[in-house]
Coordinates of C-alpha atoms and ligand atoms in Angstrom, one line a residue:
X152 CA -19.5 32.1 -12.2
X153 CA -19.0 32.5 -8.6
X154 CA -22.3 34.6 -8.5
X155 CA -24.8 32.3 -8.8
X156 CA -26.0 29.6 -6.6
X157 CA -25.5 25.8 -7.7
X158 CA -27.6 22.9 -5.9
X159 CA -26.8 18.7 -6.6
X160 CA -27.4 15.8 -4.8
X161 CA -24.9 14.5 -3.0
X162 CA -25.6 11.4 -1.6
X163 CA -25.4 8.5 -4.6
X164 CA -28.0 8.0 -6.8
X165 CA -30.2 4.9 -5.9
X166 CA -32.5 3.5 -2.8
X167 CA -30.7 4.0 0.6
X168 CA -32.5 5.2 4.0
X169 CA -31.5 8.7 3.7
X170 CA -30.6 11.4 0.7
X171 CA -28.8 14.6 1.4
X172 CA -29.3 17.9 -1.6
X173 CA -26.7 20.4 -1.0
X174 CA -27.0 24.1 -2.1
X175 CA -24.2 27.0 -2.0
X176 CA -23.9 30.1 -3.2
X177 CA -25.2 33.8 -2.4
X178 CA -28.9 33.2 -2.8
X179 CA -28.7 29.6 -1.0
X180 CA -30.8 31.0 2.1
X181 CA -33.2 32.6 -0.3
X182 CA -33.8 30.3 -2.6
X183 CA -34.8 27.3 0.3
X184 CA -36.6 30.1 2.2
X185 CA -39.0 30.0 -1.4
X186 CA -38.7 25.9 -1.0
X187 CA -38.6 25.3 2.4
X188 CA -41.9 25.5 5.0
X189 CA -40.8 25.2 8.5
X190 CA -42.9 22.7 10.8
X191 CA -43.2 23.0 14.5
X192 CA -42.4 26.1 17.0
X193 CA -38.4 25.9 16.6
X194 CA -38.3 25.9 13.2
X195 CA -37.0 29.2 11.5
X196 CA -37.1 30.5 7.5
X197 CA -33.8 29.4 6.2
X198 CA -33.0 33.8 6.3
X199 CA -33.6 34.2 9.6
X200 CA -32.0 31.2 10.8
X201 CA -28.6 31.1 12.5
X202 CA -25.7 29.9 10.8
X203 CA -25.3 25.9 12.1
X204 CA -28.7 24.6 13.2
X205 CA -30.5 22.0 11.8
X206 CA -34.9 23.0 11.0
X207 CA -37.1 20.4 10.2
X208 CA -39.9 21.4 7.6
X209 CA -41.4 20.4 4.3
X210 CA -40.0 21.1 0.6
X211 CA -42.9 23.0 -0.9
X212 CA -43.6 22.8 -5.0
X213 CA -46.5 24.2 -6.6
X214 CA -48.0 24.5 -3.4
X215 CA -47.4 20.6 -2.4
X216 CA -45.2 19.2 -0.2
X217 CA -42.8 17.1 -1.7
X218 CA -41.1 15.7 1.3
X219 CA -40.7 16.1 5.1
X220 CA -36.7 16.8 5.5
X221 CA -34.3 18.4 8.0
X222 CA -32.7 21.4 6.6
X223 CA -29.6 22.6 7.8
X224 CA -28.1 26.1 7.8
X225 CA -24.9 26.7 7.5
X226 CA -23.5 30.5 6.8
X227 CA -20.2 31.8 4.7
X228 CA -17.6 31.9 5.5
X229 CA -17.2 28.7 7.8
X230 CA -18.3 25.6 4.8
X231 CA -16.9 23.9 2.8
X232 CA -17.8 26.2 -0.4
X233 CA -17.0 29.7 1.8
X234 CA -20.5 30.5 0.5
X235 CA -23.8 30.1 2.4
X236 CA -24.8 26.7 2.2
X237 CA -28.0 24.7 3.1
X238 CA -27.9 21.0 3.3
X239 CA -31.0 18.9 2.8
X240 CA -31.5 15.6 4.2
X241 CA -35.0 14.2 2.4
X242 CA -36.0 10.6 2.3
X243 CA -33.6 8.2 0.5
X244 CA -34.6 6.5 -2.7
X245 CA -34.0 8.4 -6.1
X246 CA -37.6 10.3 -6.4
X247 CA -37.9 12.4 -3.5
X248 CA -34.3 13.5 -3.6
X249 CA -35.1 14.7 -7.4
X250 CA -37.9 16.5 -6.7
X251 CA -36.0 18.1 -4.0
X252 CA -33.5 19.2 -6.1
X253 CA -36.5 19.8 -9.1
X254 CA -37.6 21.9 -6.3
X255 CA -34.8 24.0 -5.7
X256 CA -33.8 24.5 -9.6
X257 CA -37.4 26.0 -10.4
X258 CA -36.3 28.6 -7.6
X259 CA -33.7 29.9 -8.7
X260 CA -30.8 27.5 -8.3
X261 CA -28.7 26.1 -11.3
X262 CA -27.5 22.4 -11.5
X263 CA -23.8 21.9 -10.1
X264 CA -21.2 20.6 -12.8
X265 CA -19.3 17.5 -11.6
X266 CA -16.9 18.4 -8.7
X267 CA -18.2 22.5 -8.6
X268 CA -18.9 22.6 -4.7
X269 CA -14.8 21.4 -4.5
X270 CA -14.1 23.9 -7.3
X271 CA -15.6 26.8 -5.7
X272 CA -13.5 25.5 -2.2
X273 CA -10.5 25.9 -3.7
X274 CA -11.6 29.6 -6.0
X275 CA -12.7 31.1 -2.4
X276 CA -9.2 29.8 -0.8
X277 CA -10.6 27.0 1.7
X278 CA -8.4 24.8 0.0
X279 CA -5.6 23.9 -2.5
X280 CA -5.5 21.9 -5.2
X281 CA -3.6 19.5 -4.1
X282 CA -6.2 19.0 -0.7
X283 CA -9.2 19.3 -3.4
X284 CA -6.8 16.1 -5.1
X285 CA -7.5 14.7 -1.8
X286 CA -11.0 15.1 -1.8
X287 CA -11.6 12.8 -4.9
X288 CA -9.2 10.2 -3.4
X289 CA -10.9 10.1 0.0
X290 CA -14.2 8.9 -2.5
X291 CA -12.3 6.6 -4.5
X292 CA -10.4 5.2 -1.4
X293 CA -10.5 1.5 -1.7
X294 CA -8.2 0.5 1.3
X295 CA -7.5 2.0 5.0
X296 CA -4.2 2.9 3.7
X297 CA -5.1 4.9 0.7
X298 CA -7.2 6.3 2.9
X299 CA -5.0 7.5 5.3
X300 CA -2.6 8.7 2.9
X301 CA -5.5 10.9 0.9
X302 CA -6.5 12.3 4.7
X303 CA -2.6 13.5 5.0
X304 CA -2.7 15.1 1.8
X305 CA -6.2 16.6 2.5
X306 CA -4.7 18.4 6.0
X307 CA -2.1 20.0 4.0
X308 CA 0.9 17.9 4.4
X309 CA 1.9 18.0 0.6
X310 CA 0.8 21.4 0.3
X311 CA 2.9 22.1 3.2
X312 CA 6.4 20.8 1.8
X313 CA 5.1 22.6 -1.6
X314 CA 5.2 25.8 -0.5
X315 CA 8.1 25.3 1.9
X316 CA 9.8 24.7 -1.8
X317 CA 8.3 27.4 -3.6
X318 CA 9.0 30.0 -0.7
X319 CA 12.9 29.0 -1.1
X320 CA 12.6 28.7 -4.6
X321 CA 11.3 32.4 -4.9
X322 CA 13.6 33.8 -2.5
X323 CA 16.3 32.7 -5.0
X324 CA 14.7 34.1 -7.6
X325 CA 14.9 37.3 -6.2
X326 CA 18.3 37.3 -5.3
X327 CA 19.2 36.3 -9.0
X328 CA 16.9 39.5 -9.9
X329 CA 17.9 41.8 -8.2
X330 CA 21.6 41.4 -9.2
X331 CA 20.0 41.7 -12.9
X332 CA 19.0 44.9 -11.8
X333 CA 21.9 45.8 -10.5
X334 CA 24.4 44.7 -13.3
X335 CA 27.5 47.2 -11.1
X336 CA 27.4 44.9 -8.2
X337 CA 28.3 41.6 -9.3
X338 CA 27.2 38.6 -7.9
X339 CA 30.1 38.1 -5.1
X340 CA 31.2 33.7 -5.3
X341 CA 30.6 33.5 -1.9
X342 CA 26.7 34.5 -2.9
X343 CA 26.6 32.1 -5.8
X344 CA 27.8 29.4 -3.6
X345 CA 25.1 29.9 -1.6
X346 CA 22.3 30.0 -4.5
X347 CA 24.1 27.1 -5.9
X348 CA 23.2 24.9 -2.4
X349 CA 20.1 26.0 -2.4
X350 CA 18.9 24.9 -5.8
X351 CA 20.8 21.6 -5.3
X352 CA 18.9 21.5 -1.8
X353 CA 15.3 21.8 -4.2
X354 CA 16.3 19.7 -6.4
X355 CA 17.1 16.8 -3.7
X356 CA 13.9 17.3 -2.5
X357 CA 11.9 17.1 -5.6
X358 CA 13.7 13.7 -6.2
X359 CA 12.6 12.5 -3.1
X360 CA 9.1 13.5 -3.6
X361 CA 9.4 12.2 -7.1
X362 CA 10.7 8.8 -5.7
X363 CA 6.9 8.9 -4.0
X364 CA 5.1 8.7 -7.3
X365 CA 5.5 4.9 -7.9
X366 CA 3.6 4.4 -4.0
X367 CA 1.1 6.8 -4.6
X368 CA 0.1 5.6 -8.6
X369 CA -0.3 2.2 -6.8
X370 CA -2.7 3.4 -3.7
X371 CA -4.5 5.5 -5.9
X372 CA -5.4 2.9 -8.7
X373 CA -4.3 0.2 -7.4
X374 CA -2.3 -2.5 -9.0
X375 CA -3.0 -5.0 -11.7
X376 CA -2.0 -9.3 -10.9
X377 CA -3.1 -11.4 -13.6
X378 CA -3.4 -15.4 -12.2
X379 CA -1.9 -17.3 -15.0
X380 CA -0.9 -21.3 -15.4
X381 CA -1.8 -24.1 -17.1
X382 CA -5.5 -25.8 -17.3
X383 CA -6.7 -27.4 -13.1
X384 CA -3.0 -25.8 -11.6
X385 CA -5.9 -23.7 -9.1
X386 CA -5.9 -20.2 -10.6
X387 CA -9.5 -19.8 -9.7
X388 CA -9.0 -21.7 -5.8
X389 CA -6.1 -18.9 -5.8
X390 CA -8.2 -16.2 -6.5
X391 CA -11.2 -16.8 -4.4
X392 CA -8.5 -17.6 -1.3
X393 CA -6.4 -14.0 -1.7
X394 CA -10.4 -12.6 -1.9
X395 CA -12.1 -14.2 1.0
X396 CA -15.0 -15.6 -0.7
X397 CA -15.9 -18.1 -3.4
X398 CA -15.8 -15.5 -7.2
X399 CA -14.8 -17.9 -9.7
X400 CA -16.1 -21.0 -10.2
X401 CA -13.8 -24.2 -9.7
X402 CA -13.8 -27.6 -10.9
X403 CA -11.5 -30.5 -11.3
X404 CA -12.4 -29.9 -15.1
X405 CA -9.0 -28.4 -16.9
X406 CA -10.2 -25.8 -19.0
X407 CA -13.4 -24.7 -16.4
X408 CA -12.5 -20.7 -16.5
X409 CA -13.0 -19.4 -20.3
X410 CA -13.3 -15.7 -19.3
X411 CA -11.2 -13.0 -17.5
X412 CA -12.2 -12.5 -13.6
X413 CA -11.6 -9.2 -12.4
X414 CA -11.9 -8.7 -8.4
X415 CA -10.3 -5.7 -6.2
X416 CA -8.7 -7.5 -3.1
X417 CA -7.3 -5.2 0.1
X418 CA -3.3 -7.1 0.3
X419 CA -1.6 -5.3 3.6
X420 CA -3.2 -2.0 2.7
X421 CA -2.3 -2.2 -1.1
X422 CA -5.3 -2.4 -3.4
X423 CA -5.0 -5.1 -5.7
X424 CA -7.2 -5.9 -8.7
X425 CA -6.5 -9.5 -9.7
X426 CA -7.3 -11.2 -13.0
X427 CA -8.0 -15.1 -13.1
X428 CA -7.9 -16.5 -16.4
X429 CA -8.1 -18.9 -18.8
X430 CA -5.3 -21.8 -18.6
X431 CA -2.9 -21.7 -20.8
X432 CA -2.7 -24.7 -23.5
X433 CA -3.7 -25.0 -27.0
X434 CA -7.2 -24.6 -27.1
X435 CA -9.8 -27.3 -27.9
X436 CA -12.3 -25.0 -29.3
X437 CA -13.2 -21.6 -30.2
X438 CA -15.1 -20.5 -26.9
X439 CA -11.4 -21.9 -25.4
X440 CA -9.7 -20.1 -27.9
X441 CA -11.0 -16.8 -27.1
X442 CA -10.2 -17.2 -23.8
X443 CA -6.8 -18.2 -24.1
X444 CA -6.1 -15.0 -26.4
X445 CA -7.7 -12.7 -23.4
X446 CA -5.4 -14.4 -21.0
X447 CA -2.5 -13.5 -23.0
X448 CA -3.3 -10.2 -23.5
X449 CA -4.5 -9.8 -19.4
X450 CA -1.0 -11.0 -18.9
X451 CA 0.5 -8.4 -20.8
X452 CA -1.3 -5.4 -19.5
X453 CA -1.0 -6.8 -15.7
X454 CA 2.0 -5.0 -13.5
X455 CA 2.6 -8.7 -12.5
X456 CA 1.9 -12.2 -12.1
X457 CA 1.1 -15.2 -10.0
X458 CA 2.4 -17.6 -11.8
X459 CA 0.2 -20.9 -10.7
X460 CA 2.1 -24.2 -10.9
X461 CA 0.4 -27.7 -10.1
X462 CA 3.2 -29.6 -7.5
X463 CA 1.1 -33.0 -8.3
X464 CA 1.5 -33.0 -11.8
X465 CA 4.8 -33.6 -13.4
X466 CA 5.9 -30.3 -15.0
X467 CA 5.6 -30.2 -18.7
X468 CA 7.9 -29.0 -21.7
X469 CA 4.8 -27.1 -22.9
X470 CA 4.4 -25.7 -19.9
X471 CA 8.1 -24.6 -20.3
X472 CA 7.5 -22.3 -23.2
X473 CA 5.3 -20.2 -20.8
X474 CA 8.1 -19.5 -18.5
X475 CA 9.5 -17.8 -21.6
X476 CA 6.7 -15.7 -22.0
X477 CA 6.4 -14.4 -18.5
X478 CA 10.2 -14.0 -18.4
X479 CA 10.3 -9.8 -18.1
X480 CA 7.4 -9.7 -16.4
X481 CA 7.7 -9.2 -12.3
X482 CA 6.4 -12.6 -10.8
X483 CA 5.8 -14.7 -8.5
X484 CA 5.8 -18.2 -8.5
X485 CA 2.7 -20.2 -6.6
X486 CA 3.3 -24.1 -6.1
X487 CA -0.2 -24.7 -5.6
X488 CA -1.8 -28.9 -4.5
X489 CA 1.6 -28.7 -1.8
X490 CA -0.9 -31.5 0.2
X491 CA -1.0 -34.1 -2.2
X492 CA 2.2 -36.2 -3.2
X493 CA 4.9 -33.9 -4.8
X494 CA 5.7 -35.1 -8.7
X495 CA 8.6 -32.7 -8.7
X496 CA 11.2 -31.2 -6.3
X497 CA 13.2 -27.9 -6.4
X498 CA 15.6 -29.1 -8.4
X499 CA 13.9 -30.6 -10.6
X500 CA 12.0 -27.2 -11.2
X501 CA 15.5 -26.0 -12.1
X502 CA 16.3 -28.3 -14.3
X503 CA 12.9 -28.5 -16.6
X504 CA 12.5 -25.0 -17.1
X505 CA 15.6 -23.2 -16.3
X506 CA 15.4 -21.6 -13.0
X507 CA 18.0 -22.2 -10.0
X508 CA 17.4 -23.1 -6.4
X509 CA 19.1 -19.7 -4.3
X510 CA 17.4 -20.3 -1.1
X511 CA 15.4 -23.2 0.6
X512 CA 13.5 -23.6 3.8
X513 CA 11.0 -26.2 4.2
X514 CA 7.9 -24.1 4.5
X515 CA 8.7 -21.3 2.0
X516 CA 10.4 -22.1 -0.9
X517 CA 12.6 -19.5 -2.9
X518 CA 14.3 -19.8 -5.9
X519 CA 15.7 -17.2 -8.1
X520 CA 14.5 -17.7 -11.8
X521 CA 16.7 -16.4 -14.6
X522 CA 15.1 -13.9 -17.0
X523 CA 16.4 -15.9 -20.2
X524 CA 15.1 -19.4 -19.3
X525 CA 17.0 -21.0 -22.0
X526 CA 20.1 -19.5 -21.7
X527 CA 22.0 -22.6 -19.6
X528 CA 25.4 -20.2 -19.4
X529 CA 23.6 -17.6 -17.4
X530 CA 22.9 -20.3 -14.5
X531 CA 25.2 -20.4 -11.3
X532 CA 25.8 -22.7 -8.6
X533 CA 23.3 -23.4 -6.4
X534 CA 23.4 -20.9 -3.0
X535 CA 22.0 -21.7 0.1
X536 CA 20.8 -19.0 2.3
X537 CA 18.1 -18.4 4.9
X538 CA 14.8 -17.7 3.3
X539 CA 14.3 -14.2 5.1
X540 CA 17.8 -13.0 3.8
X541 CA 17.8 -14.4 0.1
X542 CA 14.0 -12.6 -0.6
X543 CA 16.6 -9.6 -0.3
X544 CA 19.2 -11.1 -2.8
X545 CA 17.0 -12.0 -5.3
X546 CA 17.7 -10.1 -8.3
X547 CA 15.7 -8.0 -10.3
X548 CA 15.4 -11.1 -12.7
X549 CA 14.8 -13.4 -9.9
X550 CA 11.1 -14.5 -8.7
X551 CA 10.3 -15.1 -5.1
X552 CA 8.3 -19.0 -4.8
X553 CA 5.7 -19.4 -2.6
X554 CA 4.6 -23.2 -1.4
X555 CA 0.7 -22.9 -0.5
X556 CA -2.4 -25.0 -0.3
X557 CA -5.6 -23.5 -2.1
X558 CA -7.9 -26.0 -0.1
X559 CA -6.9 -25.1 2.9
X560 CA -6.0 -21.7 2.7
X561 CA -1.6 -22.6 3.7
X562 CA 1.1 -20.4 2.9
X563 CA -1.7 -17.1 1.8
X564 CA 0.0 -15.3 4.7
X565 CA 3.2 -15.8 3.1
X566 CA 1.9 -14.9 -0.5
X567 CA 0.7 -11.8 0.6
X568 CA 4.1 -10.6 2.1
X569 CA 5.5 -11.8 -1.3
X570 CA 3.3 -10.1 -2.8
X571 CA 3.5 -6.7 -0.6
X572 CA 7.1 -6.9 -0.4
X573 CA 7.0 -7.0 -4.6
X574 CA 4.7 -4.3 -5.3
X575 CA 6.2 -1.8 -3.1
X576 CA 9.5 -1.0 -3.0
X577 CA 10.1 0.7 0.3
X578 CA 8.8 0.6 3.4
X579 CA 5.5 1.8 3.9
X580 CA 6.6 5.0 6.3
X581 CA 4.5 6.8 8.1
X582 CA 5.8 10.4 6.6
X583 CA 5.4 9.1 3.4
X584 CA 2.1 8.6 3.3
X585 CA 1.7 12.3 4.1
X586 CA 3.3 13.8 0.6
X587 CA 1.9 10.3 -2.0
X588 CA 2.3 12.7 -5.0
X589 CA 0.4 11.7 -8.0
X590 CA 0.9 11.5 -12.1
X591 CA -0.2 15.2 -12.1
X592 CA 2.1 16.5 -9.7
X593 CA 4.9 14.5 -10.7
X594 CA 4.6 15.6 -14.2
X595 CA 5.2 19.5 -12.5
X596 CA 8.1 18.7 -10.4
X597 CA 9.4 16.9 -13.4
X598 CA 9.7 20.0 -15.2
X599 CA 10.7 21.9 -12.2
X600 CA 13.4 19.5 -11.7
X601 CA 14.3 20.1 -15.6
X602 CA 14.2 23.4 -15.3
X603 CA 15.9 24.0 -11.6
X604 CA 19.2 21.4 -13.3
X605 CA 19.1 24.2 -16.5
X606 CA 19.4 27.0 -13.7
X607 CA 22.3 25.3 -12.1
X608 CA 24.0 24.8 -15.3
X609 CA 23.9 28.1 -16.6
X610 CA 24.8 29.8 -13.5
X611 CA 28.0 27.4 -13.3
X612 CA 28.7 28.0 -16.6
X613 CA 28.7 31.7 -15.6
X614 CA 25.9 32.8 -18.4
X615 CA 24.2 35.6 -18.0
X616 CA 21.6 36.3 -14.9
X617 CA 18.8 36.9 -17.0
X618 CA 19.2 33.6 -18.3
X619 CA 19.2 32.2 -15.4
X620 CA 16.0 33.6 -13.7
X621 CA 14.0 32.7 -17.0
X622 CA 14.5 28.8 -15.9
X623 CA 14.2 29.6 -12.5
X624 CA 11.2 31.2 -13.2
X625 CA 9.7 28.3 -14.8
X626 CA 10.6 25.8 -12.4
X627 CA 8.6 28.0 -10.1
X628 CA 5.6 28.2 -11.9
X629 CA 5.7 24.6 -12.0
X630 CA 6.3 23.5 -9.0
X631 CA 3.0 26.2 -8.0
X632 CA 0.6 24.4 -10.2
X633 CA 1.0 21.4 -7.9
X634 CA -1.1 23.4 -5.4
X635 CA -2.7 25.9 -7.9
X636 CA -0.5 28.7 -7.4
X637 CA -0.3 29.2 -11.0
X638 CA -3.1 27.4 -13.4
X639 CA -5.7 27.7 -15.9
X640 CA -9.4 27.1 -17.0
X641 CA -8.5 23.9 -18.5
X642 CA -6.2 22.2 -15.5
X643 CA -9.2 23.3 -13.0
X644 CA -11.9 21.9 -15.6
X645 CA -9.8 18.4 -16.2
X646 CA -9.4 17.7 -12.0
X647 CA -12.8 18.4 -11.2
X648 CA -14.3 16.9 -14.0
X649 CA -13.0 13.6 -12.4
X650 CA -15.7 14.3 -9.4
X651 CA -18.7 13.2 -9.1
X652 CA -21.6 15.6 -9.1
X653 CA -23.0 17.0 -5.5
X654 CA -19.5 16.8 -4.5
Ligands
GTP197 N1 -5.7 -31.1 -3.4 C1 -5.8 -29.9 -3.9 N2 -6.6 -29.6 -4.8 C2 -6.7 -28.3 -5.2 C3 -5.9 -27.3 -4.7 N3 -6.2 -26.2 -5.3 C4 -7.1 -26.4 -6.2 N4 -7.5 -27.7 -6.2 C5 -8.4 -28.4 -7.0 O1 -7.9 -28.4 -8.4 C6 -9.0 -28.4 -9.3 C7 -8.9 -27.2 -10.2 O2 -8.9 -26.0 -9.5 P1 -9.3 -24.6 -10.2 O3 -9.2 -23.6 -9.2 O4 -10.6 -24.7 -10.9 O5 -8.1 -24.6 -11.3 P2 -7.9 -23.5 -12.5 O6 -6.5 -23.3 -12.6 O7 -8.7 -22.3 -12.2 O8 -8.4 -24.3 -13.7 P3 -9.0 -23.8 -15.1 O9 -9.9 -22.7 -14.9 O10 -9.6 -25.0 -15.7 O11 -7.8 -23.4 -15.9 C8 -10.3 -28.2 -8.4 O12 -10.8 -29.5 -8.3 C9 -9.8 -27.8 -7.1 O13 -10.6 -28.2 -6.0 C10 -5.0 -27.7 -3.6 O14 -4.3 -26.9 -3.1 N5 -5.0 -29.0 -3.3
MG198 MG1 -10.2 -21.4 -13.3

């Protein structure tokens, strides 16, 4: 497969000022030596030219020129493919890179498969998997921190701690085989102690990498916030203040959004897709209806919710029953309308729908809400705390409140810490954004975790060596499919499938 030459383009499809069609493989310089006319006295045949400088020519097809491009030269081993490589860079604008690339197919070149240029990286050992991972995050990067984080990875900073694991993990494995191949000497205690650390040691560690997976799930797809309240509490004012620009439409209309908004919003780094919706009453007509049923059902597949409460309007039993339904759910609760004339208080929040006043400071209001609304015997006393301290002592069950203004944009600095400080669990270190692992990797350590525990076990229970190596074995093999050590056809075929073509 690695024999013939595979040509894409690489820039995205669509009218832009420039387009770039990339070729790599043995017969690369050949095959644009057959497409490619050099213009002007410095410009060489693609064969003849050194490896990184830049020609500028024509495309030739059945004897017309197709475009006026720069080509550039780049010789194996030192690209990105290990394989010769030519770039292209034609006019912008879908036609001429086609032709191009028309061009280049009729001469011998075959079209690339989605991802194949990172494929063949990682088969010719310019990279691991887990930096070809990085690759495809880098692209679908939607923040300066997911960026970052997919830049660590593609240096080699997982890969590193990877194989720092595997290393140890097979030096133990050897010790444990060797003393099955010598069943006289047996394995002394003050040995087994020794292997005993040691696999506790890798299994430490793969719990702290495995504490990363939450973080990196969250930077790589980002996280789901469904807006939900009643009809005119200022879901859609919400939603076009945390984006920065006017999306939904609002009106002092109850009822004005029918349909679900979706909008990707940058929150301290975190990518965050929120989803306005449809107030939440009995509907007054089918149209209303439907939209009611869409907000229930974005509710439930959302991560969390901004729960959007009107402070102008007296709070409502129906609205009461709602509480219920978000009770479970991580929220947060937004007074919204904080400018006009308050209809309700803290307290009287806590006593129309259950939840209980465990901090107050003038600006930032935070109460902790009891999961059960309706249970009465589950309340306590009211505690009074500073606001920064109680955010810590809310409970699991409780929900952080946040006072803010939609008109004029108060308390959306304070939301968005709420917000951060809910969705992410730790601090946002700087070394962890180096080893983010993601649902693939964490599915391998998993098993090498499960595995590593079954070595431990048996060799406690002082069961036989061979025994012991088989787990050990595949808690190896695991933990080197996270950078590619061990794999197969289909793992290879399923990441890169998830590229785009050309890259
Ligand atoms: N005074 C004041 N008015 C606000 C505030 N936020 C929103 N409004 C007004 O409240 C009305 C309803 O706002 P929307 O954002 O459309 O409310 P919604 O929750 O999306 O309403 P539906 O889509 O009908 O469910 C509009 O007239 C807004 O201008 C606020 O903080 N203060
Ligand atoms: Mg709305």
């Amino acid at each position: 497969m690695l024999d013939d030459t595979i040509a894409a383009i690489a820039t995205p499809l669509g009218e832009g000022g420039l387009a770039v069609v990339r070729l790599s493989g043995p017969q690369a310089l050949a095959i644009a030596d057959i497409s490619f006319l050099p213009v002007g006295k410095n410009s060489l045949k693609p064969s003849v030219a050194t490896t990184h400088t830049i020609h500028f020519g024509k495309i030739v097809r059945h004897g017309r020129s197709v475009d006026e491009v720069l080509l550039a030269v780049l010789r194996a081993p030192r690209t990105f493919t290990v394989e010769d490589t030519v770039e292209i860079t034609c006019h912008g604008g879908l036609l001429p890179a086609k032709l191009v690339l028309d061009t280049l197919l009729e001469s011998g070149a075959r079209l690339a498969e989605p991802g194949e240029f990172t494929r063949r990286a990682f088969l010719n050992g310019r990279i691991d998997l887990t930096q070809a991972e990085a690759v495809a995050d880098l692209i679908h990067s939607r923040t300066e921190l997911a960026l970052a984080a997919a830049n660590e990875q593609l240096a080699g900073k997982l890969s590193q701690r990877i194989n720092e694991l595997r290393d140890e993990m097979m030096q133990t494995l050897a010790h444990v085989e060797a003393h099955i191949d010598f069943p006289d000497e047996d394995i002394s205690p003050d040995t087994k102690e020794r292997l005993l650390k040691r696999l506790e040691r890798g299994v430490a560690f793969m719990d702290e990498l495995l504490r990363t997976a939450n973080e990196g799930q969250i930077l790589r797809r980002g996280i789901r916030v469904a807006i939900v309240g009643r009809p005119n509490a200022g879901k859609s004012s919400l939603l076009n203040q945390l984006l920065g620009h006017d999306r939904a439409i609002v009106s002092p209309i109850p009822g004005t959004t029918r349909d679900t908004i979706e909008e990707t919003a940058n929150i301290r780094g975190l990518p965050v897709v929120f989803i306005d919706t449809a107030g939440l009453r009995e509907a007054r007509d089918e149209i209303e209806q439907e939209g009611v049923r869409r907000s229930h059902e974005s509710l439930a597949r959302a991560e969390f919710i901004l729960h959007v409460l009107d402070a102008s309007e007296p709070l409502t039993s129906a609205g009461e029953k709602y509480f219920a339904e978000f009770a479970g759910k991580k929220r947060i609760l937004v007074v919204n309308k904080v400018d006009l004339p308050r209809k309700w208080s803290a307290e009287e929040l806590v006593r129309q729908v259950g939840v209980q006043a465990s901090a107050c400071s003038p600006d930032n209001l935070k109460l902790e809400l009891q999961r059960d609304v309706r249970a009465p015997e589950r309340r306590s006393p009211a505690r009074h705390e500073t606001s920064k301290s109680s955010q810590q002592a809310v409970p699991e069950a409780g929900a952080p409140i946040v006072d803010v203004c939609c008109l004029s944009g108060q308390g959306m600095e304070a939301l968005k810490d709420a917000i951060k400080e809910l969705v992410w669990s730790g601090e946002i270190r700087a070394e962890m954004l180096q080893v983010m692992i993601n649902s693939r990797h964490q599915d391998a350590l998993n098993r090498a975790r499960a595995a590593t525990q079954r070595t431990l076990d048996v060799l406690r229970a002082g069961e036989t060596l061979e025994l012991a190596a088989g787990e050990l074995r595949i808690a190896v093999n695991a933990v080197g499919e996270i950078v590619g050590k061990t794999t197969t056809e289909d793992l290879l075929d399923s990441i890169f499938s998830q590229f785009c073509i050309g890259k």
